[in-house]
Coordinates of C-alpha atoms in Angstrom, one line a residue:
X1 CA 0.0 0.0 0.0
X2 CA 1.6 3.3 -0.7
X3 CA 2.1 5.7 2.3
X4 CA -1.0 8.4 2.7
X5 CA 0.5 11.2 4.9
X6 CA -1.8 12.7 7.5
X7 CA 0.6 15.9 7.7
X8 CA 3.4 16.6 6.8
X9 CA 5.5 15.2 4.1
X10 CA 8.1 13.1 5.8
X11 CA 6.8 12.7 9.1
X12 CA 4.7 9.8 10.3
X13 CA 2.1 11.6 13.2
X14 CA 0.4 10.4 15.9
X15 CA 1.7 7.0 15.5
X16 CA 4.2 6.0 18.7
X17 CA 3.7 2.8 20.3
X18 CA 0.4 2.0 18.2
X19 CA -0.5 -1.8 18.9
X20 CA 1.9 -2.2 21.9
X21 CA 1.2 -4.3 24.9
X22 CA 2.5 -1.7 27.2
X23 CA -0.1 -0.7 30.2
X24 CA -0.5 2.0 32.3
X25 CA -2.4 4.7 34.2
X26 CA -5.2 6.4 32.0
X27 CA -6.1 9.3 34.3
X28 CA -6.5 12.7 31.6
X29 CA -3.7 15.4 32.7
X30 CA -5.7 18.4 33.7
X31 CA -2.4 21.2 34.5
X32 CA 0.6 21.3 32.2
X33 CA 2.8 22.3 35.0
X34 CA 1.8 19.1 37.6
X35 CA 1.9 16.9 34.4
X36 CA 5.7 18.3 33.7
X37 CA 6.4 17.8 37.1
X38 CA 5.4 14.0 37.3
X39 CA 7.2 13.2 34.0
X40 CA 10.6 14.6 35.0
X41 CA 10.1 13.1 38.4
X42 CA 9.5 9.3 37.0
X43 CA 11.7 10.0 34.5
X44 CA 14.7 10.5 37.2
X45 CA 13.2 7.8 39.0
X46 CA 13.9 5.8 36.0
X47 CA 17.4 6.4 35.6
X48 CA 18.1 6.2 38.8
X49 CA 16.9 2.5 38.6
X50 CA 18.3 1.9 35.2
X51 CA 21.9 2.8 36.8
X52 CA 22.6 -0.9 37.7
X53 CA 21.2 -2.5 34.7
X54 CA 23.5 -3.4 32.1
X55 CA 23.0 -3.3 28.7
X56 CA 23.5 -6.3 26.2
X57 CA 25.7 -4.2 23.8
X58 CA 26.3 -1.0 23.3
X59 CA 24.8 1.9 21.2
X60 CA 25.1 1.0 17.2
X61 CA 24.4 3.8 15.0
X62 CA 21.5 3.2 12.3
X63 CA 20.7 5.1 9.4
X64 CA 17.3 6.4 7.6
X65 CA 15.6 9.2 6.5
X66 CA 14.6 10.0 3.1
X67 CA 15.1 12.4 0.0
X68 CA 12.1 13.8 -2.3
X69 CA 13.2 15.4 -6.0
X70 CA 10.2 17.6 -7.4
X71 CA 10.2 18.7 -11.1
X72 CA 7.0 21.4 -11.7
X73 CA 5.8 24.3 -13.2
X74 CA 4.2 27.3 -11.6
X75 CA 2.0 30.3 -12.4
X76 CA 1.9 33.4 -10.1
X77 CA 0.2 36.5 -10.0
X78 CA 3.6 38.0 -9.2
X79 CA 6.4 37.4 -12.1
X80 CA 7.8 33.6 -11.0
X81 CA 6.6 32.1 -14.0
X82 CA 8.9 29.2 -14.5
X83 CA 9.6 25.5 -14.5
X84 CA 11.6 24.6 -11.2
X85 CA 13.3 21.7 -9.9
X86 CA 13.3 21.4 -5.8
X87 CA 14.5 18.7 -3.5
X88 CA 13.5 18.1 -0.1
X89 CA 15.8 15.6 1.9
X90 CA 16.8 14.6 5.6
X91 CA 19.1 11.7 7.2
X92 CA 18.7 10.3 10.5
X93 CA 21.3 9.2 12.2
X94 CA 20.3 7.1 15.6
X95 CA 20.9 4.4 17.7
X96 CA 19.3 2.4 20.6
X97 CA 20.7 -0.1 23.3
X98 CA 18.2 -2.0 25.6
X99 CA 19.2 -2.6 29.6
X100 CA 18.9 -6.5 30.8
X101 CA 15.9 -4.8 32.8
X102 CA 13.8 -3.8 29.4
X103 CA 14.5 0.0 29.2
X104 CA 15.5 1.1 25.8
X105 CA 17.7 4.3 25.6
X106 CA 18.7 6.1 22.2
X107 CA 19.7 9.1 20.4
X108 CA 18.5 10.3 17.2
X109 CA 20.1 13.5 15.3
X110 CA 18.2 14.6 11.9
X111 CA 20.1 16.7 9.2
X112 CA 18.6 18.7 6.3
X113 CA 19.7 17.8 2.8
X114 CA 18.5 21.1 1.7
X115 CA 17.9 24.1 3.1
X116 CA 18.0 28.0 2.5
X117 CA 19.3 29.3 5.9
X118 CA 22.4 27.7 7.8
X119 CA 20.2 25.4 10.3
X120 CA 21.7 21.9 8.9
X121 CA 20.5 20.2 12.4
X122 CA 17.0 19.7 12.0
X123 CA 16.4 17.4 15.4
X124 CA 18.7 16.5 18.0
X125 CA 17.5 14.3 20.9
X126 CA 18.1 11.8 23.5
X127 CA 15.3 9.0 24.4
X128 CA 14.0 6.6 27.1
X129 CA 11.4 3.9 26.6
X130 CA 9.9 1.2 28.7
X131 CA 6.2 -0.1 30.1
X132 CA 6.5 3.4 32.3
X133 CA 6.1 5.3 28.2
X134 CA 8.3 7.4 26.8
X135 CA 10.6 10.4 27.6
X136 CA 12.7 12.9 25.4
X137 CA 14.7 15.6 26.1
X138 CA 16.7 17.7 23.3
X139 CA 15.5 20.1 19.9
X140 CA 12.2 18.4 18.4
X141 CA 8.6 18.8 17.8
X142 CA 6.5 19.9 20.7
X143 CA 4.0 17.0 22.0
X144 CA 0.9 18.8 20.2
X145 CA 2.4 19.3 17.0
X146 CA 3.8 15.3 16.9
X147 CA 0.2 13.7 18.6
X148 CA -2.0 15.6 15.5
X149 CA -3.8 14.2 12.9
X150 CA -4.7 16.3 9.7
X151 CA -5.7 16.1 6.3
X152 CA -4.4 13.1 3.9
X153 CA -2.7 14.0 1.1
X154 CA -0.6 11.9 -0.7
X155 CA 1.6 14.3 -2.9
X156 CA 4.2 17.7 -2.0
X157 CA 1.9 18.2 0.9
X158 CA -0.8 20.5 2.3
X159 CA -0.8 21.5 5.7
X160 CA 2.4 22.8 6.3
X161 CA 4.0 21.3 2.9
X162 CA 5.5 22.5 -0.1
X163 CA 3.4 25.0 -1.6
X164 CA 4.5 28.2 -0.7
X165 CA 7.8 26.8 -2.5
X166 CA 6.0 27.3 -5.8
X167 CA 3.3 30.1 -5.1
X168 CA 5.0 32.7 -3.2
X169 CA 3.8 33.6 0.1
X170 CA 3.4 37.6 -0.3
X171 CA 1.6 38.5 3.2
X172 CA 3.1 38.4 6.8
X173 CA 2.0 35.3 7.6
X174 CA 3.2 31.6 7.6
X175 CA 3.2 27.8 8.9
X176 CA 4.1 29.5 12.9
X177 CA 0.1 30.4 13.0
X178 CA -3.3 28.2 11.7
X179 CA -2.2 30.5 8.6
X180 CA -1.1 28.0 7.2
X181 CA -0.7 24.8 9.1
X182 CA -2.8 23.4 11.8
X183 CA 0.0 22.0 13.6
X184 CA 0.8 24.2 16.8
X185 CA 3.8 25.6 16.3
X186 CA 3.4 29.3 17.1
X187 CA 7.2 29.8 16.0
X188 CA 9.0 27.8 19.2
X189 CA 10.5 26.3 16.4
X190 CA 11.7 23.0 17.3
X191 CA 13.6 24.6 20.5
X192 CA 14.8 22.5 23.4
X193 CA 12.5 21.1 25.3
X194 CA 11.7 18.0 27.6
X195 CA 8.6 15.4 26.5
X196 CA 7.1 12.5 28.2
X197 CA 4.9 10.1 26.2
X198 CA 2.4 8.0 28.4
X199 CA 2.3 4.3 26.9
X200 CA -1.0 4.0 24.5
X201 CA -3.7 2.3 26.9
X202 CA -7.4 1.5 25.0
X203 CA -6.3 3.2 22.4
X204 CA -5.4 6.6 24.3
X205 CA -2.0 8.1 24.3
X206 CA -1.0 11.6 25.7
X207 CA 2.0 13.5 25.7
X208 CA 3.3 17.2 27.3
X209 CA 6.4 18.5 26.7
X210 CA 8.0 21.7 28.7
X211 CA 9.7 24.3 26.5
X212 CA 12.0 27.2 28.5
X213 CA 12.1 28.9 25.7
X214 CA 11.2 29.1 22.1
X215 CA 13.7 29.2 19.4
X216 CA 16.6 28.0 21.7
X217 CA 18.2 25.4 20.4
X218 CA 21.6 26.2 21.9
X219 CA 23.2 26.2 25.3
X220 CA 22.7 30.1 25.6
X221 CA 21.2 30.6 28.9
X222 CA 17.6 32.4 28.6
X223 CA 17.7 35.9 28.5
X224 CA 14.0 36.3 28.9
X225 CA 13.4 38.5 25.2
X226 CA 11.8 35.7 23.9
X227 CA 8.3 33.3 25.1
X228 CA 9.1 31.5 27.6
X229 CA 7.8 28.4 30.3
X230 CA 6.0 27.2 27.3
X231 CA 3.8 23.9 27.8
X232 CA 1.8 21.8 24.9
X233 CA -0.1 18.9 25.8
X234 CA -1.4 16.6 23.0
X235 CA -3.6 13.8 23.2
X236 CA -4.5 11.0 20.8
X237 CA -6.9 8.3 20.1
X238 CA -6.3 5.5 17.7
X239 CA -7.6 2.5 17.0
X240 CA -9.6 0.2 14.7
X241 CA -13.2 -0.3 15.1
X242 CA -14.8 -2.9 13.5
X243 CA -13.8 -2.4 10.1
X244 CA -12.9 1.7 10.4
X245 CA -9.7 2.9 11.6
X246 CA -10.3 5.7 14.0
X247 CA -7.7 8.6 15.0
X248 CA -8.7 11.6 16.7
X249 CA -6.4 14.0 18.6
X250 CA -6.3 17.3 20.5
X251 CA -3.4 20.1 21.2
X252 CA -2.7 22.9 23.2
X253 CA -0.1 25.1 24.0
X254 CA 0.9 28.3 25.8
X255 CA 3.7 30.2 26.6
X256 CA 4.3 33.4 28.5
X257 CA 4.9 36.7 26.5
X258 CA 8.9 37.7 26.5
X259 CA 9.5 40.7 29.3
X260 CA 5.7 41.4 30.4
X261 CA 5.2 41.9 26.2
X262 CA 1.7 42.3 25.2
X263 CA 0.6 38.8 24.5
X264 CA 0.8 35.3 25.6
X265 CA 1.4 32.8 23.2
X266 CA -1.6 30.1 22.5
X267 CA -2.7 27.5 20.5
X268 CA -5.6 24.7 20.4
X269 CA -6.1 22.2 17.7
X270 CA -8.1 19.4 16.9
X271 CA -7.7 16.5 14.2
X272 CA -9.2 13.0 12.8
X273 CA -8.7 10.5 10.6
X274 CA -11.2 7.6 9.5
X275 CA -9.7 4.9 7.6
X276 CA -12.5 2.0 5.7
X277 CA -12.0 0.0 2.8
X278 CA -8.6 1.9 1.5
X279 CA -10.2 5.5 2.0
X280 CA -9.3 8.0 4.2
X281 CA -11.3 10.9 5.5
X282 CA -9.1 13.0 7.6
X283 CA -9.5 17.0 8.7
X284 CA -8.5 19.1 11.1
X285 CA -8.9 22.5 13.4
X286 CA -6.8 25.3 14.9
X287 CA -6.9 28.4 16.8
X288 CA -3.7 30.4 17.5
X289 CA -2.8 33.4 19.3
X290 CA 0.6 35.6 19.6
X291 CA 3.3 37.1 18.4
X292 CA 6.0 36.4 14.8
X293 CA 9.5 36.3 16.4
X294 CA 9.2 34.0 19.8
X295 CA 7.2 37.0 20.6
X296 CA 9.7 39.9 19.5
X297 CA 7.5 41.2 16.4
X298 CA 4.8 42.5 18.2
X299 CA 4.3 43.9 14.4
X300 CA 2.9 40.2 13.3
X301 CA 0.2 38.9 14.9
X302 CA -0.7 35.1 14.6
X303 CA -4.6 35.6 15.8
X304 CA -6.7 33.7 13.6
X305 CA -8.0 29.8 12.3
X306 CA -7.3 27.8 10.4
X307 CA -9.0 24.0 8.9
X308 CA -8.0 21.8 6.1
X309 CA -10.4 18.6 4.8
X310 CA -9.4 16.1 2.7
X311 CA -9.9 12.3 1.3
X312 CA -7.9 9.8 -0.2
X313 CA -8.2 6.2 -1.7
X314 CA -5.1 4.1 -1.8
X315 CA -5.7 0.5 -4.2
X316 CA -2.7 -2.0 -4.5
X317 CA 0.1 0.4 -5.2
X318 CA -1.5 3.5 -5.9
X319 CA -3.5 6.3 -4.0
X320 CA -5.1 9.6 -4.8
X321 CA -6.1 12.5 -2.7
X322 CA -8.3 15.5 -2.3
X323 CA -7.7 18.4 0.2
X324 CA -8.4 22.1 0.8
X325 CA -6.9 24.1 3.3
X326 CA -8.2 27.3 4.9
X327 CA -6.3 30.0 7.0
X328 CA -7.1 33.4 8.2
X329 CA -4.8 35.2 11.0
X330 CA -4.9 39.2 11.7
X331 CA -1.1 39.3 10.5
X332 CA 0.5 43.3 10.7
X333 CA -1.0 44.8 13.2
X334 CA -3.2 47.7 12.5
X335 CA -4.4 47.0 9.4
X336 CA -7.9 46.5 8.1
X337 CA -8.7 42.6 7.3
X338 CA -6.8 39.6 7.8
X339 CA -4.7 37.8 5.9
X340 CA -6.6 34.9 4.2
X341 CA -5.0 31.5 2.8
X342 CA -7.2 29.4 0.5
X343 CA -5.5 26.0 -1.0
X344 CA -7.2 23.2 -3.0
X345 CA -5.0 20.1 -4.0
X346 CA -5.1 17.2 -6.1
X347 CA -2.7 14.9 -5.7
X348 CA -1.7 11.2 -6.5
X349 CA 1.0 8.6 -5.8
X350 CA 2.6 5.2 -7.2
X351 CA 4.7 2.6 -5.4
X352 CA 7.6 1.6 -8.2
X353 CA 9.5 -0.7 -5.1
X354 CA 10.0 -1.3 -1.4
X355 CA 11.1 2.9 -0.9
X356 CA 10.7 4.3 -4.5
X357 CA 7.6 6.3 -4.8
X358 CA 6.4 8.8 -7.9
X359 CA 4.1 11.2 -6.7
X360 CA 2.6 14.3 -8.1
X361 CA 0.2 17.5 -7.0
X362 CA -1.9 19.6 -9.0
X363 CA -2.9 22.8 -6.5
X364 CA -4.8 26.2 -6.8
X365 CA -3.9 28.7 -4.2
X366 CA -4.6 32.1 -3.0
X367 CA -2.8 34.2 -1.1
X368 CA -5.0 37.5 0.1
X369 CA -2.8 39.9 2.5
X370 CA -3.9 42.5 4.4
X371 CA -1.2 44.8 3.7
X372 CA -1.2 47.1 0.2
X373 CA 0.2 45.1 -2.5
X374 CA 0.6 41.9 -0.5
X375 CA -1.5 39.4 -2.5
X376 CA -0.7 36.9 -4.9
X377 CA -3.0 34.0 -6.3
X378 CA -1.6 30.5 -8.7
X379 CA -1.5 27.4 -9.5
X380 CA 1.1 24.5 -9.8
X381 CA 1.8 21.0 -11.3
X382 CA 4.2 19.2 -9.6
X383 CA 5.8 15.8 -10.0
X384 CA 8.5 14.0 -8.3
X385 CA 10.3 11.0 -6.9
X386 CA 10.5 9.5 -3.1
X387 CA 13.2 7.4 -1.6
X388 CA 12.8 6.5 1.9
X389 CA 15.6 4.5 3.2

């Protein structure tokens, strides 16, 4: 069956530990803070009892990741008129050793392939896993973002893909706010943080992770100019129902405006997926508040919604896909209007081998800023290749 993304292109969501045997407590967390608290404490607690449990080897170094080469044409309102060739690629290097006492640790580090700015390190993480779940600590998604469903698509990528890579982006607004993405990001921007993953019990998994600052992927200590004490909590449900494969999930996040600033930084989302007979029905919600910048652009304002619905078939090795997106944040400040993101995409995909895929997108999208001269409106056809290794 070929791979229908729910998200991002790249990135399988929502899916840790699905069909494990693990067990434990179910109780919903109902403060961020008490949740953190009780992760970093079992967390300690379990490495203080992993300290005289040996491991059978040592850490071996694996390798995967994947690389995606587009070929496509676009037509823009604004003079990029032009055949293009992009590439999209990232390597994972990791590794995992398991104590005689079942505790798994690991580290996984995730380079971009290509990229237009000097961040090369994409991810950078340590892990522990066992029956107790699952904790992270290092520069990766926040628990909200990884835990949420969205959309299928089986092409470039809607919600938070590739299409502002061929339709330029002309407002103030971007994948940070439910412009355009549903994912809660709100620019933390894969900063360093701590996670803790219960184990999946009846179907239920929830995860919060603790973020001191956003944007902080170094070891500068905080200066307190940008959001801080940030917590998302994420919760999923997935499993299969009679026939129907069910996955519904739900985000938050918050985080506390830089030096008293004007606003907070907030985010709730919501997301589904129903799989029957090789079709997918998937969709999602989310509502963002703040500031560009970790806060600094008080300029840029990420108020707003945004949704995306889609479906998709997949038969032997083929699929196909249908999705609109739809995002509308208050962006500069003091303006009159919002700006608006509409997207509608066709898309299709063909396995060729174990790892070789050939996918391609057909999309209409409009761009409507509320700034003068900060609109643009296209269209694209985009095909490419997929090796996942």
């Amino acid at each position: 069956m070929p791979r229908v993304k729910a998200g991002r292109p790249g990135l399988q969501l929502g899916e840790l530990w699905k069909g494990t045997k693990l067990t434990t407590r179910n109780e919903l967390l109902r403060e961020s803070s008490r949740v953190s608290l009780i992760a970093a404490s079992a967390f300690a607690v379990t490495l203080c009892g992993a300290a005289g449990a040996k491991a059978e080897e040592p850490i071996k170094l694996g390798l995967s990741g994947y690389m995606e080469q587009f070929f496509g044409y676009a037509d823009n309102d604004t003079d990029q008129d032009h055949f293009d060739q992009k590439s999209d690629t990232e390597v994972e290097f990791g590794g995992e050793t398991t104590l005689d006492n079942g505790i798994s640790f690991g580290a996984a580090v995730v380079l971009n392939g290509n990229t237009d700015n000097e961040e090369q390190i994409a991810e950078s993480y340590a892990y522990v896993e066992g029956n107790f779940g699952r904790g992270e600590i290092g520069s990766r998604d926040n628990a909200a973002a990884i835990m949420q469903y969205a959309a299928p698509d089986v092409g470039i990528g809607l919600n938070d893909g590739d299409v502002s890579d061929w339709i330029e982006n002309t407002t103030s607004s971007d994948a940070d706010s439910a412009f355009e993405s549903t994912f809660l990001f709100l620019g933390e921007d894969k900063a360093n943080k701590i996670t803790y993953f219960t184990p999946r019990f009846s179907g239920v998994q929830v995860g919060v992770s603790y973020i001191p600052e956003f944007e902080r992927d170094d070891n500068a200590q905080p200066a307190e100019d940008l959001y801080e004490n940030g917590f998302a909590v994420g919760v999923n449900f997935v499993e299969t129902l009679g026939e129907v494969d069910v996955a519904l999930a739900a985000g938050f996040l918050t985080a506390s405006a830089p030096n008293g600033g004007d606003d907070d930084a907030e985010g709730y989302s919501l997301g589904f997926n129903l799989g029957y007979a090789g079709f997918t029905v998937g969709g999602s919600y989310a509502h963002t508040e703040g500031n560009a910048g970790a806060g600094t652009d008080t300029a840029t304002s990420f108020d707003g919604n945004g949704y995306d619905i889609g479906v998709a078939y997949a038969w032997d090795s083929a699929a196909v896909s249908l999705s609109y997106l739809h995002g509308e944040v208050e962006g500069l400040v003091g303006t009159d209007g919002d700006d608006e993101n509409d997207t509608v995409m066709l898309s299709g995909s063909y396995g060729i081998g174990p790892g070789v895929d050939v996918i391609g997108s057909i999309f209409a999208t409009e761009y409507d800023g509320d700034a003068a001269d900060s609109s643009n409106e296209g269209w694209g056809v985009v095909t490419g290749l997929v090796l996942s290794f």
